[in-house]
Amino acid sequence: ARYYLASLFAGGGRRKEAVEELNKILEGSPMFVKARTFLAFVLRQSRDLKGAEKALRAVLPVADDKRSV
């Protein structure tokens, strides 16, 4: 639900609220990789390149685990 709410916020130009909702999706969630990837996109649009990089780096260990399955 948070991912879709964030999508609505981002689509409505409310990036700050979108970022807040996406950050609430924790690593154990099945939506984590998708949420962090979208978070990186939203942050990049806001010109927060360091934040976008941090979001994508958080995905790497989880994505690597999923690829090895």
C-alpha positions as a LaTeX table, in Angstrom:
\begin{tabular}{lrrr}
\hline
Residue & $x$ (\AA) & $y$ (\AA) & $z$ (\AA) \\
\hline
Ala1 & 0.00 & 0.00 & 0.00 \\
Arg2 & 2.86 & 2.39 & 0.80 \\
Tyr3 & 4.41 & 1.85 & $-2.63$ \\
Tyr4 & 1.18 & 2.76 & $-4.39$ \\
Leu5 & 0.60 & 5.74 & $-2.13$ \\
Ala6 & 4.13 & 6.92 & $-2.93$ \\
Ser7 & 3.36 & 6.50 & $-6.64$ \\
Leu8 & 0.34 & 8.77 & $-6.25$ \\
Phe9 & 2.39 & 11.33 & $-4.35$ \\
Ala10 & 5.18 & 11.28 & $-6.94$ \\
Gly11 & 2.71 & 11.55 & $-9.81$ \\
Gly12 & 1.14 & 14.56 & $-8.12$ \\
Gly13 & 4.47 & 16.31 & $-7.68$ \\
Arg14 & 4.63 & 15.62 & $-3.96$ \\
Arg15 & 8.11 & 14.07 & $-4.01$ \\
Lys16 & 8.85 & 14.67 & $-0.33$ \\
Glu17 & 5.80 & 12.64 & 0.72 \\
Ala18 & 6.69 & 9.95 & $-1.83$ \\
Val19 & 10.19 & 9.66 & $-0.38$ \\
Glu20 & 8.79 & 9.40 & 3.15 \\
Glu21 & 6.44 & 6.55 & 2.19 \\
Leu22 & 9.10 & 4.66 & 0.21 \\
Asn23 & 11.53 & 4.89 & 3.13 \\
Lys24 & 8.95 & 3.15 & 5.33 \\
Ile25 & 9.19 & $-0.02$ & 3.21 \\
Leu26 & 11.75 & $-2.14$ & 5.05 \\
Glu27 & 14.23 & $-4.70$ & 3.75 \\
Gly28 & 12.13 & $-7.72$ & 4.69 \\
Ser29 & 9.24 & $-6.57$ & 2.51 \\
Pro30 & 8.68 & $-8.26$ & $-0.86$ \\
Met31 & 8.38 & $-4.71$ & $-2.29$ \\
Phe32 & 11.77 & $-3.58$ & $-0.96$ \\
Val33 & 13.75 & $-3.81$ & $-4.21$ \\
Lys34 & 11.01 & $-2.17$ & $-6.25$ \\
Ala35 & 10.52 & 0.54 & $-3.61$ \\
Arg36 & 14.22 & 1.40 & $-3.37$ \\
Thr37 & 14.54 & 1.51 & $-7.15$ \\
Phe38 & 11.57 & 3.88 & $-7.35$ \\
Leu39 & 13.01 & 5.88 & $-4.44$ \\
Ala40 & 16.25 & 6.31 & $-6.39$ \\
Phe41 & 14.26 & 7.55 & $-9.39$ \\
Val42 & 12.33 & 10.09 & $-7.28$ \\
Leu43 & 15.49 & 11.30 & $-5.58$ \\
Arg44 & 17.27 & 11.66 & $-8.92$ \\
Gln45 & 14.38 & 13.79 & $-10.17$ \\
Ser46 & 14.87 & 15.94 & $-7.07$ \\
Arg47 & 18.58 & 16.19 & $-7.96$ \\
Asp48 & 19.58 & 14.28 & $-4.82$ \\
Leu49 & 22.15 & 12.07 & $-6.50$ \\
Lys50 & 23.80 & 10.97 & $-3.26$ \\
Gly51 & 20.43 & 9.89 & $-1.88$ \\
Ala52 & 19.63 & 8.04 & $-5.10$ \\
Glu53 & 22.97 & 6.24 & $-4.96$ \\
Lys54 & 22.37 & 5.28 & $-1.33$ \\
Ala55 & 18.93 & 3.87 & $-2.20$ \\
Leu56 & 20.36 & 1.74 & $-5.01$ \\
Arg57 & 23.27 & 0.52 & $-2.89$ \\
Ala58 & 20.75 & $-0.73$ & $-0.31$ \\
Val59 & 19.24 & $-2.93$ & $-3.02$ \\
Leu60 & 22.46 & $-4.61$ & $-4.13$ \\
Pro61 & 22.79 & $-7.21$ & $-1.34$ \\
Val62 & 19.10 & $-8.10$ & $-1.54$ \\
Ala63 & 19.09 & $-8.26$ & $-5.35$ \\
Asp64 & 22.22 & $-10.45$ & $-5.30$ \\
Asp65 & 20.48 & $-12.86$ & $-2.92$ \\
Lys66 & 17.46 & $-13.10$ & $-5.23$ \\
Arg67 & 19.62 & $-13.75$ & $-8.31$ \\
Ser68 & 21.40 & $-16.65$ & $-6.66$ \\
Val69 & 18.12 & $-18.49$ & $-5.88$ \\
\hline
\end{tabular}
